[in-house]
Coordinates of C-alpha atoms in Angstrom, one line a residue:
M30 CA 43.5 224.6 200.8
N31 CA 41.0 226.3 203.1
S32 CA 41.1 225.6 206.8
V33 CA 39.0 222.7 208.1
R34 CA 36.4 225.0 209.6
E35 CA 36.1 227.0 206.4
M36 CA 35.7 223.7 204.5
S37 CA 33.0 222.6 206.9
T38 CA 30.9 225.6 206.0
A39 CA 31.6 226.5 202.4
G40 CA 34.9 225.1 201.2
L41 CA 33.9 221.7 200.0
V42 CA 33.6 221.5 196.2
A43 CA 32.0 218.9 193.9
E44 CA 35.4 217.0 193.6
D45 CA 35.6 216.6 197.3
F46 CA 32.2 214.9 197.4
R47 CA 33.0 212.7 194.5
K48 CA 36.2 211.5 196.2
A49 CA 34.3 210.9 199.4
R50 CA 31.7 208.9 197.5
A51 CA 34.3 206.8 195.8
N52 CA 36.1 206.0 199.1
A53 CA 32.7 205.2 200.7
R54 CA 31.8 202.7 198.0
R55 CA 35.3 201.1 198.3
L56 CA 35.0 200.8 202.1
G57 CA 31.3 199.9 202.1
R58 CA 30.5 202.8 204.3
H59 CA 28.2 205.9 204.3
T60 CA 29.5 208.9 202.3
T61 CA 28.6 211.0 205.4
E62 CA 30.9 209.0 207.6
V63 CA 33.8 209.4 205.1
L64 CA 33.2 213.1 204.8
E65 CA 33.2 213.5 208.6
E66 CA 36.5 211.6 209.0
E67 CA 38.4 213.1 206.0
Y68 CA 37.4 216.7 206.7
S69 CA 36.9 216.6 210.5
L70 CA 33.3 217.6 210.2
A71 CA 30.6 217.3 212.9
P72 CA 27.5 215.3 211.9
H73 CA 25.4 218.5 211.4
E74 CA 28.2 220.1 209.4
S75 CA 28.5 217.1 207.0
M76 CA 24.7 217.1 206.5
A77 CA 24.6 220.8 205.9
A78 CA 27.3 220.5 203.3
L79 CA 25.5 217.7 201.5
G80 CA 22.2 219.6 201.6
R81 CA 23.8 222.7 200.0
M82 CA 25.6 220.7 197.4
F83 CA 22.5 218.7 196.3
H84 CA 19.8 221.3 197.3
Y85 CA 17.9 219.1 199.7
P86 CA 16.5 220.3 203.1
V87 CA 18.1 218.5 206.1
L88 CA 16.1 217.1 209.0
D89 CA 17.8 216.7 212.4
M90 CA 16.5 214.4 215.1
D91 CA 14.2 217.0 216.6
A92 CA 12.6 217.7 213.2
L93 CA 12.4 214.0 212.4
N94 CA 10.4 213.3 215.6
A95 CA 7.6 215.4 214.3
Y96 CA 6.9 212.7 211.7
I97 CA 5.7 209.1 211.9
P98 CA 6.6 206.3 209.4
A99 CA 4.2 205.5 206.6
F100 CA 4.9 201.8 206.3
D101 CA 1.8 201.5 204.3
R102 CA 3.7 203.3 201.5
L103 CA 7.0 201.5 201.8
S104 CA 7.2 198.3 203.8
F105 CA 9.5 198.0 206.8
T106 CA 11.8 195.4 205.1
D107 CA 12.3 197.8 202.1
V108 CA 12.9 200.7 204.4
A109 CA 15.6 198.9 206.4
R110 CA 17.3 197.5 203.3
R111 CA 17.3 200.7 201.2
E112 CA 17.6 203.3 204.0
C113 CA 14.9 205.5 202.7
M114 CA 11.4 206.0 204.2
V115 CA 8.1 207.7 203.6
V116 CA 6.9 209.7 206.6
R117 CA 3.8 211.7 207.4
D118 CA 3.3 214.7 209.6
A119 CA 0.4 215.5 212.0
Q120 CA -1.6 216.9 209.1
E121 CA -1.2 213.6 207.2
N122 CA 1.1 215.3 204.6
L123 CA 3.6 212.8 203.1
A124 CA 7.4 213.3 202.7
A125 CA 10.4 211.1 202.1
I126 CA 13.7 210.9 203.8
F127 CA 17.0 209.3 202.8
C128 CA 20.7 209.3 203.9
D129 CA 22.8 209.4 200.8
P130 CA 22.1 212.0 198.0
F131 CA 24.3 210.1 195.7
E132 CA 21.7 207.3 195.6
A133 CA 19.4 209.2 193.2
E134 CA 17.8 206.0 192.0
L135 CA 16.2 205.6 195.4
Q136 CA 13.8 208.4 194.6
E137 CA 12.7 206.8 191.4
W138 CA 12.3 203.4 193.1
A139 CA 10.4 204.7 196.1
E140 CA 8.0 206.8 194.0
S141 CA 7.4 203.9 191.6
V142 CA 6.7 201.4 194.4
S143 CA 4.4 203.7 196.3
G144 CA 2.8 205.4 193.2
L145 CA 3.3 208.9 194.6
S146 CA 5.8 211.8 194.3
Y147 CA 7.3 213.3 197.5
A148 CA 9.3 216.2 198.8
W149 CA 12.7 214.6 199.7
H150 CA 14.8 215.4 202.8
L151 CA 18.2 214.4 203.9
V152 CA 18.9 212.8 207.4
H153 CA 22.1 211.7 209.0
P154 CA 22.5 207.8 208.9
A155 CA 22.7 207.7 212.7
D156 CA 19.5 209.7 213.1
F157 CA 17.8 207.4 210.5
A158 CA 18.9 204.3 212.4
A159 CA 17.7 205.7 215.8
Y160 CA 14.4 206.7 214.3
L161 CA 13.8 203.4 212.6
A162 CA 14.8 201.5 215.8
R163 CA 11.7 202.7 217.6
Y164 CA 9.5 200.7 215.2
E165 CA 11.6 197.9 213.9
A166 CA 11.1 195.1 216.4
N167 CA 7.4 195.4 216.2
M168 CA 7.1 196.0 212.5
R169 CA 9.3 193.1 211.3
A170 CA 7.1 190.7 213.3
M171 CA 3.8 192.3 212.7
D172 CA 4.2 192.5 208.9
S173 CA 3.4 188.8 208.8
I174 CA 1.5 188.0 212.0
V175 CA -2.1 187.2 211.1
S176 CA -4.8 185.6 213.1
G177 CA -5.0 181.8 212.9
G178 CA -1.6 181.2 214.4
A179 CA 1.5 179.6 212.9
D180 CA 3.8 176.7 213.3
A181 CA 6.4 177.5 215.9
A182 CA 8.4 174.3 215.5
G183 CA 10.0 174.8 212.1
E184 CA 13.4 173.5 211.2
I185 CA 15.9 175.0 213.5
G186 CA 19.6 174.8 212.9
R187 CA 22.1 175.5 215.6
G188 CA 24.2 178.4 214.4
E189 CA 21.6 179.3 211.8
D190 CA 22.1 182.5 209.8
L191 CA 20.6 185.6 211.2
S192 CA 20.2 188.4 208.5
L193 CA 17.7 190.8 207.1
K194 CA 17.4 188.7 204.0
G195 CA 16.7 185.6 206.1
I196 CA 14.2 187.4 208.2
S197 CA 12.3 188.7 205.2
E198 CA 12.2 185.1 203.8
D199 CA 10.9 183.5 207.0
T200 CA 7.4 182.1 206.3
S201 CA 6.3 181.5 209.9
P202 CA 5.3 184.7 211.7
V203 CA 6.6 183.2 215.0
V204 CA 10.0 182.5 213.5
K205 CA 10.1 186.0 212.0
L206 CA 9.2 187.5 215.3
V207 CA 11.9 185.6 217.2
H208 CA 14.6 186.2 214.6
S209 CA 13.8 189.9 214.1
T210 CA 14.0 190.3 217.9
L211 CA 17.4 188.7 218.1
Y212 CA 18.6 190.7 215.1
D213 CA 17.4 194.0 216.5
A214 CA 18.9 193.3 219.9
L215 CA 22.3 192.7 218.3
K216 CA 22.0 195.8 216.2
V217 CA 21.3 198.1 219.2
G218 CA 24.0 196.5 221.4
A219 CA 21.7 195.0 224.0
S220 CA 23.1 192.7 226.6
D221 CA 19.9 190.9 227.4
I222 CA 16.5 190.3 225.8
H223 CA 13.5 190.0 228.2
I224 CA 10.3 188.4 226.7
E225 CA 7.5 188.8 229.2
S226 CA 4.1 187.1 229.1
H227 CA 1.1 189.0 230.3
A228 CA -2.7 188.7 230.2
T229 CA -3.1 189.6 226.5
G230 CA 0.2 188.7 224.9
L231 CA 3.9 189.5 225.0
K232 CA 6.1 192.4 225.9
I233 CA 9.6 192.6 224.6
K234 CA 12.4 194.6 226.3
Y235 CA 16.1 195.1 225.7
R236 CA 18.7 195.8 228.4
I237 CA 20.9 198.5 226.9
D238 CA 23.7 200.1 229.1
G239 CA 22.2 198.3 232.1
V240 CA 18.6 199.7 231.7
L241 CA 15.6 197.9 230.4
N242 CA 13.9 199.5 227.3
A243 CA 10.5 198.3 226.2
V244 CA 10.6 198.0 222.4
S245 CA 7.4 196.3 221.4
E246 CA 4.2 194.3 222.4
V247 CA 2.6 191.4 220.5
A248 CA -1.0 190.7 221.1
G249 CA -2.4 187.1 221.6
V250 CA -1.9 184.6 224.3
E251 CA -1.4 181.8 221.7
M252 CA 1.3 183.8 220.0
A253 CA 3.0 184.3 223.3
E254 CA 3.1 180.5 224.0
Q255 CA 4.4 179.8 220.5
V256 CA 7.2 182.4 220.9
I257 CA 8.4 180.8 224.1
S258 CA 8.1 177.3 222.5
R259 CA 10.2 178.5 219.6
I260 CA 12.9 179.7 222.0
K261 CA 12.8 176.4 223.9
V262 CA 13.3 174.5 220.7
M263 CA 16.2 176.6 219.7
S264 CA 17.7 176.0 223.2
E265 CA 17.0 172.3 223.1
L266 CA 14.7 172.5 226.2
D267 CA 11.5 170.6 227.0
I268 CA 8.6 172.4 225.3
A269 CA 6.0 170.4 227.3
E270 CA 7.4 171.4 230.7
R271 CA 5.9 174.7 231.9
R272 CA 5.9 174.4 235.6
V273 CA 9.6 174.6 236.5
P274 CA 12.5 176.9 235.4
Q275 CA 14.7 175.7 232.5
D276 CA 18.1 176.9 231.4
G277 CA 19.7 176.4 228.0
R278 CA 21.7 178.0 225.2
F279 CA 21.9 178.3 221.4
K280 CA 23.9 180.0 218.8
V281 CA 23.2 182.1 215.7
T282 CA 25.5 183.3 212.9
T283 CA 25.4 186.8 211.7
Q284 CA 27.8 188.6 209.4
G285 CA 30.1 185.6 209.4
H286 CA 30.6 185.1 213.1
E287 CA 28.8 183.1 215.9
I288 CA 27.0 184.7 218.8
D289 CA 25.9 182.7 221.9
F290 CA 22.6 183.2 223.7
R291 CA 22.2 181.9 227.2
V292 CA 18.5 181.3 227.9
S293 CA 16.5 181.3 231.2
I294 CA 12.8 180.2 231.1
M295 CA 10.7 181.0 234.2
P296 CA 7.1 180.1 234.9
S297 CA 4.9 183.2 235.5
S298 CA 1.3 184.1 236.3
F299 CA 0.4 184.3 232.6
G300 CA 2.5 181.5 231.2
E301 CA 6.3 181.7 231.0
D302 CA 8.9 184.5 230.7
A303 CA 12.2 184.2 228.9
V304 CA 15.5 186.1 229.4
L305 CA 18.2 185.7 226.8
R306 CA 21.7 186.8 227.7
I307 CA 23.8 187.8 224.6
L308 CA 27.4 186.8 224.5
D309 CA 29.1 188.3 221.4
R310 CA 32.5 186.8 221.8
R311 CA 34.0 188.6 218.8
N312 CA 33.0 192.0 220.1
L313 CA 34.2 191.0 223.5
S314 CA 37.5 189.8 222.0
D315 CA 37.9 193.2 220.3
E316 CA 37.2 195.0 223.6
M317 CA 39.6 192.8 225.5
Q318 CA 42.6 193.5 223.2
G319 CA 45.0 195.5 225.2
L320 CA 42.6 195.5 228.1
R321 CA 44.0 197.5 231.1
L322 CA 42.5 199.0 234.2
D323 CA 43.1 202.5 233.0
I324 CA 40.6 202.2 230.2
L325 CA 37.7 201.1 232.4
G326 CA 37.0 204.6 233.7
F327 CA 38.0 204.3 237.4
D328 CA 39.3 207.4 239.1
A329 CA 43.1 207.6 239.4
E330 CA 43.3 206.9 243.1
S331 CA 41.0 203.8 243.1
M332 CA 42.8 202.4 240.1
A333 CA 46.2 202.9 241.6
R334 CA 45.2 201.2 244.9
F335 CA 43.5 198.3 243.1
R336 CA 46.6 197.9 240.8
Q337 CA 48.7 197.7 243.9
L338 CA 46.6 194.9 245.3
S339 CA 46.7 192.9 242.1
R340 CA 50.5 192.9 242.2
E341 CA 50.8 191.5 245.7
P342 CA 52.5 188.1 245.9
Y343 CA 49.7 186.4 247.8
G344 CA 46.4 187.0 249.5
M345 CA 42.8 187.6 248.3
V346 CA 41.5 190.4 246.1
L347 CA 37.7 190.7 246.1
V348 CA 35.5 192.5 243.6
T349 CA 31.8 193.0 244.5
G350 CA 28.8 194.4 242.8
P351 CA 25.5 193.3 241.3
T352 CA 25.2 191.2 238.1
G353 CA 26.2 193.2 235.1
S354 CA 28.4 195.7 237.0
G355 CA 31.6 194.8 235.2
K356 CA 33.2 192.7 237.9
T357 CA 34.6 190.0 235.5
T358 CA 35.9 192.7 233.1
T359 CA 37.8 194.3 236.0
L360 CA 39.4 191.1 237.0
Y361 CA 40.3 190.3 233.4
A362 CA 42.0 193.7 233.1
A363 CA 44.0 193.1 236.3
I364 CA 45.1 189.7 235.3
S365 CA 46.0 190.9 231.8
E366 CA 48.3 193.5 233.4
I367 CA 50.1 191.0 235.6
N368 CA 50.3 188.3 233.0
N369 CA 54.0 188.5 232.1
G370 CA 54.6 184.8 231.5
E371 CA 56.5 184.2 234.7
D372 CA 53.6 182.9 236.7
K373 CA 51.1 180.1 236.3
I374 CA 47.6 181.7 236.2
V375 CA 44.5 179.5 236.3
T376 CA 40.9 180.6 236.3
I377 CA 37.6 178.7 237.0
E378 CA 34.6 180.5 235.6
D379 CA 30.9 180.1 234.8
P380 CA 31.1 180.5 231.9
V381 CA 34.5 181.4 230.4
E382 CA 33.5 184.6 228.6
Y383 CA 36.8 185.4 226.9
Q384 CA 39.9 183.4 226.3
L385 CA 42.9 185.2 227.9
P386 CA 46.1 184.2 226.1
G387 CA 48.6 182.2 228.1
I388 CA 46.2 181.5 230.9
L389 CA 44.5 178.1 231.8
Q390 CA 40.7 178.8 232.0
I391 CA 38.4 176.1 233.3
P392 CA 34.6 176.3 232.7
V393 CA 32.3 175.2 235.5
N394 CA 30.1 172.2 234.5
E395 CA 27.8 171.3 237.4
K396 CA 26.0 168.6 235.3
K397 CA 29.3 166.7 235.2
G398 CA 30.1 167.5 238.8
L399 CA 32.7 170.2 238.1
T400 CA 31.7 172.9 240.6
F401 CA 33.7 175.9 241.8
A402 CA 34.8 174.1 244.9
R403 CA 35.8 170.9 243.2
G404 CA 37.6 172.8 240.4
L405 CA 39.4 175.0 242.9
R406 CA 40.7 171.9 244.7
S407 CA 42.0 170.5 241.4
I408 CA 43.6 173.8 240.5
L409 CA 45.7 173.8 243.7
R410 CA 47.2 170.5 242.6
H411 CA 48.2 172.2 239.3
D412 CA 50.9 174.3 240.9
P413 CA 49.4 177.8 240.3
D414 CA 50.8 181.1 241.3
K415 CA 47.6 183.1 240.8
I416 CA 44.0 181.9 240.7
M417 CA 40.8 183.6 239.6
V418 CA 37.5 182.1 241.0
G419 CA 34.6 183.5 239.0
E420 CA 32.3 183.7 242.0
I421 CA 32.1 182.7 245.7
R422 CA 28.7 181.0 245.9
D423 CA 28.9 178.7 248.9
P424 CA 30.8 178.1 252.1
E425 CA 32.9 175.3 250.7
T426 CA 34.3 177.5 247.9
A427 CA 34.8 180.4 250.4
Q428 CA 36.8 178.2 252.7
I429 CA 39.0 176.8 250.0
A430 CA 39.6 180.3 248.5
V431 CA 40.7 181.7 251.9
Q432 CA 43.0 178.7 252.5
S433 CA 44.5 179.2 249.0
A434 CA 45.3 182.8 249.8
L435 CA 46.8 181.9 253.1
T436 CA 49.1 179.3 251.5
G437 CA 51.0 181.6 249.2
H438 CA 48.6 182.1 246.2
L439 CA 47.1 185.3 245.0
V440 CA 43.4 184.7 244.6
F441 CA 41.1 187.0 242.6
T442 CA 37.4 186.5 243.0
T443 CA 33.9 188.1 243.1
V444 CA 31.1 188.0 245.5
H445 CA 27.6 189.6 245.4
A446 CA 27.3 192.3 248.0
N447 CA 26.1 195.9 248.0
N448 CA 29.4 197.5 249.2
V449 CA 32.8 196.7 250.5
F450 CA 31.6 196.4 254.2
D451 CA 28.8 194.0 253.4
V452 CA 31.4 191.6 252.0
I453 CA 32.7 191.0 255.5
G454 CA 29.2 189.9 256.7
R455 CA 28.8 187.6 253.7
F456 CA 31.9 185.6 254.5
M457 CA 31.1 185.5 258.2
H458 CA 27.6 184.1 257.4
M459 CA 29.3 181.4 255.2
G460 CA 31.1 180.2 258.3
V461 CA 34.6 181.4 257.4
D462 CA 36.8 182.0 260.5
P463 CA 37.2 185.8 260.9
Y464 CA 40.9 185.7 261.7
S465 CA 41.6 183.5 258.6
F466 CA 39.5 185.8 256.5
V467 CA 41.1 189.1 257.4
S468 CA 44.6 187.5 257.3
A469 CA 43.9 186.4 253.7
L470 CA 42.1 189.5 252.5
N471 CA 44.2 192.2 250.9
G472 CA 41.3 194.4 249.8
V473 CA 37.9 194.8 248.4
L474 CA 36.7 196.8 245.3
A475 CA 33.0 197.5 245.0
Q476 CA 31.9 198.9 241.6
R477 CA 28.9 200.1 239.6
L478 CA 28.5 201.2 236.0
V479 CA 27.1 204.6 235.4
R480 CA 25.7 205.8 232.1
L481 CA 27.3 208.9 230.7
S482 CA 25.5 211.8 229.2
C483 CA 25.6 211.7 225.4
P484 CA 28.5 213.9 224.3
H485 CA 26.7 214.7 221.0
C486 CA 23.6 216.2 222.5
A487 CA 24.4 217.1 226.1
V488 CA 23.5 220.7 227.1
P489 CA 23.6 222.5 230.4
A490 CA 20.5 221.5 232.4
E491 CA 20.0 222.8 235.9
P492 CA 18.1 220.3 238.0
D493 CA 15.0 221.4 239.9
A494 CA 14.9 221.9 243.6
G495 CA 13.0 218.7 244.3
L496 CA 15.7 216.6 242.5
L497 CA 18.5 218.4 244.4
A498 CA 16.7 217.8 247.7
V499 CA 16.3 214.0 247.2
S500 CA 19.9 213.8 245.9
G501 CA 21.2 215.1 249.2
I502 CA 23.3 218.0 247.7
D503 CA 24.1 221.0 249.9
P504 CA 22.9 224.1 248.1
A505 CA 26.1 225.8 249.2
T506 CA 28.1 223.4 247.0
L507 CA 26.1 223.9 243.8
H508 CA 28.9 226.0 242.3
E509 CA 31.1 222.9 242.3
Y510 CA 28.8 221.1 239.8
R511 CA 28.6 221.3 236.0
F512 CA 25.1 220.0 235.4
M513 CA 24.7 218.5 231.9
A514 CA 22.0 216.3 230.3
G515 CA 21.5 214.8 226.9
R516 CA 18.5 215.9 224.9
G517 CA 18.4 212.7 222.8
C518 CA 19.8 212.3 219.3
G519 CA 20.7 209.7 216.7
Q520 CA 24.0 208.8 218.4
C521 CA 22.3 207.9 221.7
R522 CA 19.1 206.5 220.2
G523 CA 17.1 209.3 221.8
T524 CA 18.0 208.3 225.4
G525 CA 20.3 211.1 226.2
Y526 CA 23.0 208.7 227.4
K527 CA 25.9 207.0 225.5
G528 CA 28.4 204.7 227.0
R529 CA 29.1 203.8 230.7
K530 CA 31.9 204.4 233.1
A531 CA 32.9 202.5 236.3
I532 CA 32.8 204.1 239.7
A533 CA 34.6 202.4 242.7
E534 CA 34.6 202.1 246.4
M535 CA 38.0 200.7 247.6
L536 CA 38.7 199.1 251.0
H537 CA 42.4 198.5 251.5
L538 CA 42.9 196.5 254.7
N539 CA 45.5 197.6 257.3
D540 CA 46.2 196.2 260.8
E541 CA 43.6 198.5 262.4
L542 CA 40.8 197.3 260.2
R543 CA 41.8 193.7 260.7
E544 CA 41.7 194.0 264.4
L545 CA 38.3 195.7 264.3
I546 CA 36.8 193.0 262.1
V547 CA 38.2 190.1 264.2
A548 CA 36.9 191.8 267.4
K549 CA 33.5 192.1 265.6
E550 CA 33.3 195.8 266.3
P551 CA 30.2 197.7 265.1
I552 CA 30.2 198.5 261.4
R553 CA 30.2 202.2 262.2
R554 CA 33.7 201.9 263.8
I555 CA 34.9 199.9 260.9
K556 CA 33.7 202.6 258.5
E557 CA 35.4 205.3 260.5
A558 CA 38.7 203.4 260.3
A559 CA 38.2 202.8 256.6
R560 CA 37.7 206.6 256.0
R561 CA 40.9 207.3 257.9
N562 CA 42.6 204.8 255.6
G563 CA 41.4 206.5 252.5
T564 CA 38.2 204.7 251.5
R565 CA 35.8 206.8 249.4
Y566 CA 32.2 205.7 249.0
L567 CA 30.5 204.8 245.8
R568 CA 28.2 207.9 246.2
E569 CA 31.2 210.2 246.3
S570 CA 32.7 208.7 243.1
A571 CA 29.3 209.1 241.4
L572 CA 28.9 212.7 242.5
N573 CA 32.3 213.5 241.1
L574 CA 31.0 212.4 237.7
V575 CA 28.1 214.9 238.1
K576 CA 30.5 217.6 239.1
S577 CA 32.5 217.1 235.9
G578 CA 29.4 217.1 233.7
E579 CA 29.8 213.5 232.7
T580 CA 26.5 212.2 234.0
T581 CA 23.2 213.3 235.6
L582 CA 21.8 213.3 239.1
Q583 CA 19.0 211.0 237.9
E584 CA 21.5 208.4 236.8
I585 CA 23.6 208.3 240.0
N586 CA 20.4 208.2 242.0
R587 CA 19.5 205.1 240.0
V588 CA 22.6 203.2 240.8
T589 CA 23.8 204.5 244.3
F590 CA 22.2 205.2 247.6
V591 CA 21.9 208.8 248.9
A592 CA 24.1 209.0 251.9

């Protein structure tokens, strides 16, 4: 048999394609994906091979961006279901694109539905999905939104089915808009949905890899009010109350499993805004299988020092960072590593995001009086060896956590602070005795998540002088950097970034640092002592990712301060 590289350019024969097609049908996958796996082909190689075999021109993402969808020829619902689309160029010339040349009946169907014949082009399934995603949230909703309004209070079932078929059958345009927004957010892997009211309607945004992306706008103040009302009904909130914030939750079922949505409604200048946090427990469960610190992306030194802290017999281990920076995942990884069945491990969280096997996990329920402080007191009567407190929010919880660490327990917890040094001030302001605090504290880990340049489309990209200047990089050190940036492709949905990696700032307390903190020495002296003890700042960890070509200066400037 020819080598893999030879096969990728000319060695594939008709029988290879037939086998790939048969395996794809059996597995319910794209023929392109099967070809790439079985013959180790890159996406552009698999598409080139299919194009040669079936005599179709191939469009990559750059070429596809020169066209706009012609949903007046094929409706959005049909396009999403069939994975073929009619597009038009700047001169209004029509063409058609599809992903699988084995689906020859698609051509006959599309041309019969639209009443025209087209020049057909092949595109990679990932490129097709990324291209379609730019239009889907708006088009699914707008297909049926007409003036005159709609009933936003249809029958809502908790855990109702969320699917393309169900969306296409929704009769209410408000229901269709809400359901399609949820569906699209799940499809693109968003962590949050932001629905913002403004003077003329709604703006919908998804948070993907920690960054907000505007996906669509819906005109009409009445429509905006009905969408928020629909979300309130699904969350079992008071639709008549518009003056105070409300919090709720609901579930949907998609592809056979349930997904939780936590909802926050907030009054605004133009009505109300909603933020929906997505908790896909099945995906989280898959990610947590075999979860360890070494798969989170930390540099080797920070990981080794944090791992050492998590194996101490007693004391307090703090993780700090903003919401969504991966603090809970880091603690889960540490606890998973030390969970050998010999210790009693108890957690109190709000909410319990993932069930760790062999560990007692308690969800906070403030409506019933179960706060962090009250739960932590009860945990101490349960004979624990190691405790995880989801978050230090108040002085009472802080005091109990410190006392727990001083009485022979290993306490893992999180607190909101900008860096490892700000944590000290947070506890002092909560009235915790400095001597008790430093006696209990083993160390602090501050972390952020940095987006990585897409490995599929990243190319060398020298930053301009202005960016280098604001990034604080010494021109004499430029030779140390490997500047790379993603151009945007189907794999990264045109953003140039794919995936995230954790960066860390680690403060490991020693006697010198404890004495300085108790003496309330200036933060400058504490930082100098920390540097001597091996602390490396978040900015340094971020710059190392730029040096290795894993991310961009723009990205690290977004998440870290220039020193």
